[in-house]
């Protein structure tokens, strides 16, 4: 076995929130082959597992994880024809954007500045600036516990706002790689669009050094589409900027960013998020749901809803 399974590993370094207890078992993989090996090992030995990437959208329980945490750092990116890119699920979005610029590939610029991995972007149908990952997706190679490796088309994954069939409860499905369809444009045009997107992010988002996992709540789709009100605006009119709990607070730049200002536990952050959620419901009648994945201690490791 190429992979090395470790035990009792602290999870706080693997989340942007820098909180979380220990994982009973932990392995870091650097290729798609190692990722599949780790998944097959878990399935064969009936070990519950979760797969994480950069940790930019995940909040671990203070009590840790009773199972195997697989940190996916597979990073291969390659061309598969004119305007077609294939990348491993652990490839960082910033590396994919650099690859796109070098190879004059346009269409993914809306993802500029997104801190996660391609696998996470596909899983949650990540989006920004009017675009979503599913807009540029052709197919996805998926590992399923009962079937092994399967190729799925975009339509089979049932994408919607910040969701996909991959999030189906207890499925255990894991993205191994994805194929993106882009178009060839001059590098100068792509670079200008990337700069434009990044400038907007820097204006509205907290410092890259802030301990935050980005937008904590999803925009309520029935209110947001058509240029209507966002979760951040609902939080602002509900007085979120004046709220805090211990070291947890909202960003001065964007009310939908919950920041660990130092010393907060996962329980503190979750409690504060619930306070914000309750205040929005009290002031506006809208119930916000979390976009950040809250990972419970025990399997099945489906993200907890507030």
PDB file of C-alpha atoms in Angstrom, residues 49-291:
ATOM      1  CA  UNK A  49     -14.562   8.436   5.594  1.00  0.00           C
ATOM      2  CA  UNK A  50     -14.708  12.021   4.469  1.00  0.00           C
ATOM      3  CA  UNK A  51     -12.573  13.706   1.817  1.00  0.00           C
ATOM      4  CA  UNK A  52     -11.359  17.276   2.246  1.00  0.00           C
ATOM      5  CA  UNK A  53      -9.388  19.611   0.015  1.00  0.00           C
ATOM      6  CA  UNK A  54      -7.963  22.966   1.066  1.00  0.00           C
ATOM      7  CA  UNK A  55     -10.375  23.258   4.015  1.00  0.00           C
ATOM      8  CA  UNK A  56     -11.747  26.574   2.762  1.00  0.00           C
ATOM      9  CA  UNK A  57     -15.398  25.629   3.309  1.00  0.00           C
ATOM     10  CA  UNK A  58     -15.364  23.179   6.202  1.00  0.00           C
ATOM     11  CA  UNK A  59     -15.861  23.428   9.967  1.00  0.00           C
ATOM     12  CA  UNK A  60     -14.796  20.391  12.002  1.00  0.00           C
ATOM     13  CA  UNK A  61     -16.366  19.414  15.305  1.00  0.00           C
ATOM     14  CA  UNK A  62     -14.338  20.221  18.427  1.00  0.00           C
ATOM     15  CA  UNK A  63     -14.500  16.501  19.158  1.00  0.00           C
ATOM     16  CA  UNK A  64     -12.929  15.590  15.848  1.00  0.00           C
ATOM     17  CA  UNK A  65     -13.888  12.831  13.433  1.00  0.00           C
ATOM     18  CA  UNK A  66     -14.467   9.173  14.302  1.00  0.00           C
ATOM     19  CA  UNK A  67     -13.282   7.736  11.024  1.00  0.00           C
ATOM     20  CA  UNK A  68     -10.810   8.373   8.203  1.00  0.00           C
ATOM     21  CA  UNK A  69     -10.149  11.896   6.949  1.00  0.00           C
ATOM     22  CA  UNK A  70      -8.611  11.874   3.457  1.00  0.00           C
ATOM     23  CA  UNK A  71      -6.865  15.107   2.509  1.00  0.00           C
ATOM     24  CA  UNK A  72      -6.949  15.295  -1.260  1.00  0.00           C
ATOM     25  CA  UNK A  73      -3.931  17.042  -2.779  1.00  0.00           C
ATOM     26  CA  UNK A  74      -4.083  15.421  -6.229  1.00  0.00           C
ATOM     27  CA  UNK A  75      -3.136  18.244  -8.580  1.00  0.00           C
ATOM     28  CA  UNK A  76      -2.704  17.033 -12.178  1.00  0.00           C
ATOM     29  CA  UNK A  77      -4.023  19.377 -14.908  1.00  0.00           C
ATOM     30  CA  UNK A  78      -3.892  18.642 -18.643  1.00  0.00           C
ATOM     31  CA  UNK A  79      -5.358  19.665 -21.977  1.00  0.00           C
ATOM     32  CA  UNK A  80      -7.648  17.177 -23.694  1.00  0.00           C
ATOM     33  CA  UNK A  81      -8.244  19.010 -26.923  1.00  0.00           C
ATOM     34  CA  UNK A  82      -8.983  22.535 -28.048  1.00  0.00           C
ATOM     35  CA  UNK A  83     -10.584  24.374 -25.146  1.00  0.00           C
ATOM     36  CA  UNK A  84     -10.971  21.221 -23.062  1.00  0.00           C
ATOM     37  CA  UNK A  85      -9.226  20.865 -19.709  1.00  0.00           C
ATOM     38  CA  UNK A  86      -9.088  17.885 -17.352  1.00  0.00           C
ATOM     39  CA  UNK A  87      -7.974  18.316 -13.757  1.00  0.00           C
ATOM     40  CA  UNK A  88      -7.707  16.176 -10.651  1.00  0.00           C
ATOM     41  CA  UNK A  89     -10.213  17.002  -7.921  1.00  0.00           C
ATOM     42  CA  UNK A  90      -7.499  18.155  -5.510  1.00  0.00           C
ATOM     43  CA  UNK A  91      -6.162  20.785  -7.907  1.00  0.00           C
ATOM     44  CA  UNK A  92      -6.391  24.229  -6.348  1.00  0.00           C
ATOM     45  CA  UNK A  93      -8.604  26.678  -8.216  1.00  0.00           C
ATOM     46  CA  UNK A  94      -5.726  29.176  -8.295  1.00  0.00           C
ATOM     47  CA  UNK A  95      -3.531  26.606 -10.125  1.00  0.00           C
ATOM     48  CA  UNK A  96      -6.317  25.944 -12.617  1.00  0.00           C
ATOM     49  CA  UNK A  97      -6.697  29.676 -13.226  1.00  0.00           C
ATOM     50  CA  UNK A  98      -2.958  29.982 -13.857  1.00  0.00           C
ATOM     51  CA  UNK A  99      -3.131  27.047 -16.284  1.00  0.00           C
ATOM     52  CA  UNK A 100      -6.073  28.687 -18.067  1.00  0.00           C
ATOM     53  CA  UNK A 101      -4.195  31.963 -18.465  1.00  0.00           C
ATOM     54  CA  UNK A 102      -1.041  30.269 -19.801  1.00  0.00           C
ATOM     55  CA  UNK A 103      -3.099  28.238 -22.286  1.00  0.00           C
ATOM     56  CA  UNK A 104      -5.452  31.079 -23.319  1.00  0.00           C
ATOM     57  CA  UNK A 105      -8.537  29.318 -21.908  1.00  0.00           C
ATOM     58  CA  UNK A 106     -11.490  31.551 -21.064  1.00  0.00           C
ATOM     59  CA  UNK A 107     -14.749  30.849 -19.259  1.00  0.00           C
ATOM     60  CA  UNK A 108     -13.593  30.127 -15.715  1.00  0.00           C
ATOM     61  CA  UNK A 109     -12.581  33.665 -14.810  1.00  0.00           C
ATOM     62  CA  UNK A 110     -15.499  33.967 -12.382  1.00  0.00           C
ATOM     63  CA  UNK A 111     -13.625  31.532 -10.108  1.00  0.00           C
ATOM     64  CA  UNK A 112     -10.613  33.839  -9.783  1.00  0.00           C
ATOM     65  CA  UNK A 113      -9.682  34.177  -6.119  1.00  0.00           C
ATOM     66  CA  UNK A 114     -11.771  31.205  -4.949  1.00  0.00           C
ATOM     67  CA  UNK A 115      -9.518  29.480  -2.385  1.00  0.00           C
ATOM     68  CA  UNK A 116     -10.735  25.895  -2.724  1.00  0.00           C
ATOM     69  CA  UNK A 117     -10.133  22.886  -4.966  1.00  0.00           C
ATOM     70  CA  UNK A 118     -11.889  21.726  -8.112  1.00  0.00           C
ATOM     71  CA  UNK A 119     -13.483  18.812  -6.270  1.00  0.00           C
ATOM     72  CA  UNK A 120     -15.026  21.133  -3.722  1.00  0.00           C
ATOM     73  CA  UNK A 121     -16.179  23.502  -6.473  1.00  0.00           C
ATOM     74  CA  UNK A 122     -17.940  20.651  -8.282  1.00  0.00           C
ATOM     75  CA  UNK A 123     -19.414  19.183  -5.087  1.00  0.00           C
ATOM     76  CA  UNK A 124     -20.949  22.506  -4.037  1.00  0.00           C
ATOM     77  CA  UNK A 125     -21.401  24.015  -7.519  1.00  0.00           C
ATOM     78  CA  UNK A 126     -19.262  26.940  -6.408  1.00  0.00           C
ATOM     79  CA  UNK A 127     -19.869  30.245  -8.103  1.00  0.00           C
ATOM     80  CA  UNK A 128     -19.205  33.961  -8.111  1.00  0.00           C
ATOM     81  CA  UNK A 129     -19.716  36.992 -10.329  1.00  0.00           C
ATOM     82  CA  UNK A 130     -22.673  35.466 -12.137  1.00  0.00           C
ATOM     83  CA  UNK A 131     -21.049  32.125 -12.958  1.00  0.00           C
ATOM     84  CA  UNK A 132     -21.257  28.607 -11.528  1.00  0.00           C
ATOM     85  CA  UNK A 133     -18.937  25.619 -11.839  1.00  0.00           C
ATOM     86  CA  UNK A 134     -21.636  23.640 -13.635  1.00  0.00           C
ATOM     87  CA  UNK A 135     -21.625  26.255 -16.426  1.00  0.00           C
ATOM     88  CA  UNK A 136     -18.228  25.013 -17.652  1.00  0.00           C
ATOM     89  CA  UNK A 137     -18.454  21.355 -16.621  1.00  0.00           C
ATOM     90  CA  UNK A 138     -18.617  18.503 -19.155  1.00  0.00           C
ATOM     91  CA  UNK A 139     -18.180  15.367 -17.059  1.00  0.00           C
ATOM     92  CA  UNK A 140     -16.926  14.124 -13.719  1.00  0.00           C
ATOM     93  CA  UNK A 141     -15.105  10.941 -12.732  1.00  0.00           C
ATOM     94  CA  UNK A 142     -16.673   9.799  -9.472  1.00  0.00           C
ATOM     95  CA  UNK A 143     -15.837   7.056  -6.977  1.00  0.00           C
ATOM     96  CA  UNK A 144     -18.883   5.341  -5.491  1.00  0.00           C
ATOM     97  CA  UNK A 145     -18.523   2.748  -2.697  1.00  0.00           C
ATOM     98  CA  UNK A 146     -20.775   0.216  -4.431  1.00  0.00           C
ATOM     99  CA  UNK A 147     -19.562   0.720  -7.991  1.00  0.00           C
ATOM    100  CA  UNK A 148     -16.004   2.035  -7.940  1.00  0.00           C
ATOM    101  CA  UNK A 149     -15.042   4.568 -10.620  1.00  0.00           C
ATOM    102  CA  UNK A 150     -17.874   5.907 -12.788  1.00  0.00           C
ATOM    103  CA  UNK A 151     -18.004   8.685 -15.386  1.00  0.00           C
ATOM    104  CA  UNK A 152     -20.932  11.060 -14.834  1.00  0.00           C
ATOM    105  CA  UNK A 153     -22.193  13.683 -17.248  1.00  0.00           C
ATOM    106  CA  UNK A 154     -23.204  17.109 -16.028  1.00  0.00           C
ATOM    107  CA  UNK A 155     -26.917  16.340 -16.374  1.00  0.00           C
ATOM    108  CA  UNK A 156     -26.599  13.252 -14.166  1.00  0.00           C
ATOM    109  CA  UNK A 157     -25.295  15.352 -11.270  1.00  0.00           C
ATOM    110  CA  UNK A 158     -28.459  17.489 -11.007  1.00  0.00           C
ATOM    111  CA  UNK A 159     -26.763  20.808 -10.330  1.00  0.00           C
ATOM    112  CA  UNK A 160     -28.619  23.664  -8.709  1.00  0.00           C
ATOM    113  CA  UNK A 161     -27.604  26.746  -6.739  1.00  0.00           C
ATOM    114  CA  UNK A 162     -24.719  25.646  -4.463  1.00  0.00           C
ATOM    115  CA  UNK A 163     -25.794  22.027  -4.695  1.00  0.00           C
ATOM    116  CA  UNK A 164     -25.407  18.817  -6.667  1.00  0.00           C
ATOM    117  CA  UNK A 165     -26.441  15.174  -6.500  1.00  0.00           C
ATOM    118  CA  UNK A 166     -23.018  14.509  -4.958  1.00  0.00           C
ATOM    119  CA  UNK A 167     -24.393  15.956  -1.721  1.00  0.00           C
ATOM    120  CA  UNK A 168     -27.066  13.264  -1.512  1.00  0.00           C
ATOM    121  CA  UNK A 169     -27.140  11.905   2.017  1.00  0.00           C
ATOM    122  CA  UNK A 170     -24.935   8.906   2.783  1.00  0.00           C
ATOM    123  CA  UNK A 171     -23.889   8.406  -0.854  1.00  0.00           C
ATOM    124  CA  UNK A 172     -20.155   8.371  -0.114  1.00  0.00           C
ATOM    125  CA  UNK A 173     -19.538   9.597  -3.679  1.00  0.00           C
ATOM    126  CA  UNK A 174     -16.230  11.400  -4.208  1.00  0.00           C
ATOM    127  CA  UNK A 175     -15.076  13.478  -7.189  1.00  0.00           C
ATOM    128  CA  UNK A 176     -11.813  12.114  -8.611  1.00  0.00           C
ATOM    129  CA  UNK A 177     -11.403  14.403 -11.644  1.00  0.00           C
ATOM    130  CA  UNK A 178     -13.436  16.695 -13.865  1.00  0.00           C
ATOM    131  CA  UNK A 179     -13.438  17.853 -17.481  1.00  0.00           C
ATOM    132  CA  UNK A 180     -14.136  21.517 -18.232  1.00  0.00           C
ATOM    133  CA  UNK A 181     -15.171  23.057 -21.553  1.00  0.00           C
ATOM    134  CA  UNK A 182     -13.649  26.491 -22.153  1.00  0.00           C
ATOM    135  CA  UNK A 183     -12.944  28.691 -25.151  1.00  0.00           C
ATOM    136  CA  UNK A 184      -9.770  30.092 -26.649  1.00  0.00           C
ATOM    137  CA  UNK A 185      -9.344  33.847 -26.235  1.00  0.00           C
ATOM    138  CA  UNK A 186      -6.351  36.214 -26.168  1.00  0.00           C
ATOM    139  CA  UNK A 187      -4.421  36.072 -22.896  1.00  0.00           C
ATOM    140  CA  UNK A 188      -4.723  39.831 -22.448  1.00  0.00           C
ATOM    141  CA  UNK A 189      -8.528  39.597 -22.421  1.00  0.00           C
ATOM    142  CA  UNK A 190      -8.480  36.734 -19.914  1.00  0.00           C
ATOM    143  CA  UNK A 191      -5.996  38.535 -17.683  1.00  0.00           C
ATOM    144  CA  UNK A 192      -8.114  41.694 -17.664  1.00  0.00           C
ATOM    145  CA  UNK A 193     -11.211  39.730 -16.710  1.00  0.00           C
ATOM    146  CA  UNK A 194      -9.322  37.953 -13.915  1.00  0.00           C
ATOM    147  CA  UNK A 195      -8.086  41.286 -12.573  1.00  0.00           C
ATOM    148  CA  UNK A 196     -11.614  42.680 -12.662  1.00  0.00           C
ATOM    149  CA  UNK A 197     -13.018  39.725 -10.707  1.00  0.00           C
ATOM    150  CA  UNK A 198     -10.155  39.823  -8.181  1.00  0.00           C
ATOM    151  CA  UNK A 199     -10.578  43.557  -7.645  1.00  0.00           C
ATOM    152  CA  UNK A 200     -14.237  43.042  -6.767  1.00  0.00           C
ATOM    153  CA  UNK A 201     -13.339  40.246  -4.336  1.00  0.00           C
ATOM    154  CA  UNK A 202     -10.699  42.338  -2.577  1.00  0.00           C
ATOM    155  CA  UNK A 203     -13.169  45.187  -2.102  1.00  0.00           C
ATOM    156  CA  UNK A 204     -15.839  43.008  -0.481  1.00  0.00           C
ATOM    157  CA  UNK A 205     -13.916  40.153   1.145  1.00  0.00           C
ATOM    158  CA  UNK A 206     -11.813  40.208   4.324  1.00  0.00           C
ATOM    159  CA  UNK A 207      -8.040  39.846   4.267  1.00  0.00           C
ATOM    160  CA  UNK A 208      -6.668  36.589   2.873  1.00  0.00           C
ATOM    161  CA  UNK A 209      -5.083  36.111   6.310  1.00  0.00           C
ATOM    162  CA  UNK A 210      -8.451  36.179   8.097  1.00  0.00           C
ATOM    163  CA  UNK A 211      -9.602  32.902   9.657  1.00  0.00           C
ATOM    164  CA  UNK A 212     -12.814  32.508   7.686  1.00  0.00           C
ATOM    165  CA  UNK A 213     -14.415  30.032   5.309  1.00  0.00           C
ATOM    166  CA  UNK A 214     -16.031  32.635   3.082  1.00  0.00           C
ATOM    167  CA  UNK A 215     -19.780  33.113   2.848  1.00  0.00           C
ATOM    168  CA  UNK A 216     -21.256  31.177   5.750  1.00  0.00           C
ATOM    169  CA  UNK A 217     -24.857  31.196   4.509  1.00  0.00           C
ATOM    170  CA  UNK A 218     -26.372  30.495   1.115  1.00  0.00           C
ATOM    171  CA  UNK A 219     -28.271  33.256  -0.623  1.00  0.00           C
ATOM    172  CA  UNK A 220     -32.004  32.431  -0.346  1.00  0.00           C
ATOM    173  CA  UNK A 221     -32.649  31.425  -3.968  1.00  0.00           C
ATOM    174  CA  UNK A 222     -36.281  32.564  -3.952  1.00  0.00           C
ATOM    175  CA  UNK A 223     -35.154  36.089  -3.016  1.00  0.00           C
ATOM    176  CA  UNK A 224     -31.736  36.329  -4.650  1.00  0.00           C
ATOM    177  CA  UNK A 225     -32.313  35.441  -8.281  1.00  0.00           C
ATOM    178  CA  UNK A 226     -33.218  38.355 -10.483  1.00  0.00           C
ATOM    179  CA  UNK A 227     -30.924  40.736  -8.631  1.00  0.00           C
ATOM    180  CA  UNK A 228     -32.832  40.653  -5.364  1.00  0.00           C
ATOM    181  CA  UNK A 229     -31.592  40.529  -1.790  1.00  0.00           C
ATOM    182  CA  UNK A 230     -28.616  38.390  -0.721  1.00  0.00           C
ATOM    183  CA  UNK A 231     -27.802  36.650   2.561  1.00  0.00           C
ATOM    184  CA  UNK A 232     -25.196  39.314   3.307  1.00  0.00           C
ATOM    185  CA  UNK A 233     -27.757  42.089   2.871  1.00  0.00           C
ATOM    186  CA  UNK A 234     -30.278  40.260   5.056  1.00  0.00           C
ATOM    187  CA  UNK A 235     -27.629  39.923   7.754  1.00  0.00           C
ATOM    188  CA  UNK A 236     -26.678  43.585   7.500  1.00  0.00           C
ATOM    189  CA  UNK A 237     -30.237  44.891   7.845  1.00  0.00           C
ATOM    190  CA  UNK A 238     -30.684  42.494  10.782  1.00  0.00           C
ATOM    191  CA  UNK A 239     -27.828  44.140  12.680  1.00  0.00           C
ATOM    192  CA  UNK A 240     -25.133  41.480  12.202  1.00  0.00           C
ATOM    193  CA  UNK A 241     -22.324  44.047  12.204  1.00  0.00           C
ATOM    194  CA  UNK A 242     -23.033  44.776  15.851  1.00  0.00           C
ATOM    195  CA  UNK A 243     -23.002  41.135  16.905  1.00  0.00           C
ATOM    196  CA  UNK A 244     -20.186  38.924  18.164  1.00  0.00           C
ATOM    197  CA  UNK A 245     -19.614  35.952  20.405  1.00  0.00           C
ATOM    198  CA  UNK A 246     -16.246  35.491  22.059  1.00  0.00           C
ATOM    199  CA  UNK A 247     -13.714  35.654  19.259  1.00  0.00           C
ATOM    200  CA  UNK A 248     -16.360  35.113  16.569  1.00  0.00           C
ATOM    201  CA  UNK A 249     -17.581  38.124  14.601  1.00  0.00           C
ATOM    202  CA  UNK A 250     -18.714  39.127  11.145  1.00  0.00           C
ATOM    203  CA  UNK A 251     -16.357  40.816   8.708  1.00  0.00           C
ATOM    204  CA  UNK A 252     -16.505  44.605   8.470  1.00  0.00           C
ATOM    205  CA  UNK A 253     -16.474  44.224   4.674  1.00  0.00           C
ATOM    206  CA  UNK A 254     -19.136  41.541   4.274  1.00  0.00           C
ATOM    207  CA  UNK A 255     -21.723  40.418   6.825  1.00  0.00           C
ATOM    208  CA  UNK A 256     -21.895  36.905   5.417  1.00  0.00           C
ATOM    209  CA  UNK A 257     -18.293  36.199   6.417  1.00  0.00           C
ATOM    210  CA  UNK A 258     -17.992  34.835   9.948  1.00  0.00           C
ATOM    211  CA  UNK A 259     -14.433  35.375  11.167  1.00  0.00           C
ATOM    212  CA  UNK A 260     -12.610  33.568  13.943  1.00  0.00           C
ATOM    213  CA  UNK A 261     -10.893  36.554  15.465  1.00  0.00           C
ATOM    214  CA  UNK A 262      -8.886  34.316  17.772  1.00  0.00           C
ATOM    215  CA  UNK A 263      -9.654  31.862  20.537  1.00  0.00           C
ATOM    216  CA  UNK A 264     -12.987  30.612  19.206  1.00  0.00           C
ATOM    217  CA  UNK A 265     -13.857  26.930  19.194  1.00  0.00           C
ATOM    218  CA  UNK A 266     -16.003  25.224  16.571  1.00  0.00           C
ATOM    219  CA  UNK A 267     -18.868  25.280  19.080  1.00  0.00           C
ATOM    220  CA  UNK A 268     -18.446  29.060  19.481  1.00  0.00           C
ATOM    221  CA  UNK A 269     -18.584  29.605  15.719  1.00  0.00           C
ATOM    222  CA  UNK A 270     -21.650  27.389  15.326  1.00  0.00           C
ATOM    223  CA  UNK A 271     -23.410  29.096  18.254  1.00  0.00           C
ATOM    224  CA  UNK A 272     -22.677  32.511  16.753  1.00  0.00           C
ATOM    225  CA  UNK A 273     -23.920  31.398  13.334  1.00  0.00           C
ATOM    226  CA  UNK A 274     -27.165  30.256  14.946  1.00  0.00           C
ATOM    227  CA  UNK A 275     -27.505  33.636  16.663  1.00  0.00           C
ATOM    228  CA  UNK A 276     -27.156  35.339  13.280  1.00  0.00           C
ATOM    229  CA  UNK A 277     -29.604  32.931  11.692  1.00  0.00           C
ATOM    230  CA  UNK A 278     -32.168  33.538  14.446  1.00  0.00           C
ATOM    231  CA  UNK A 279     -31.800  37.304  14.197  1.00  0.00           C
ATOM    232  CA  UNK A 280     -32.389  37.269  10.433  1.00  0.00           C
ATOM    233  CA  UNK A 281     -35.459  35.095  10.934  1.00  0.00           C
ATOM    234  CA  UNK A 282     -36.765  37.413  13.683  1.00  0.00           C
ATOM    235  CA  UNK A 283     -36.205  40.607  11.670  1.00  0.00           C
ATOM    236  CA  UNK A 284     -37.086  39.424   8.144  1.00  0.00           C
ATOM    237  CA  UNK A 285     -38.840  36.063   8.398  1.00  0.00           C
ATOM    238  CA  UNK A 286     -36.171  34.461   6.174  1.00  0.00           C
ATOM    239  CA  UNK A 287     -34.445  31.260   7.337  1.00  0.00           C
ATOM    240  CA  UNK A 288     -30.839  31.165   6.135  1.00  0.00           C
ATOM    241  CA  UNK A 289     -29.118  27.823   5.569  1.00  0.00           C
ATOM    242  CA  UNK A 290     -25.387  27.297   5.919  1.00  0.00           C
ATOM    243  CA  UNK A 291     -23.090  27.022   2.918  1.00  0.00           C
TER     244      UNK A 291
END
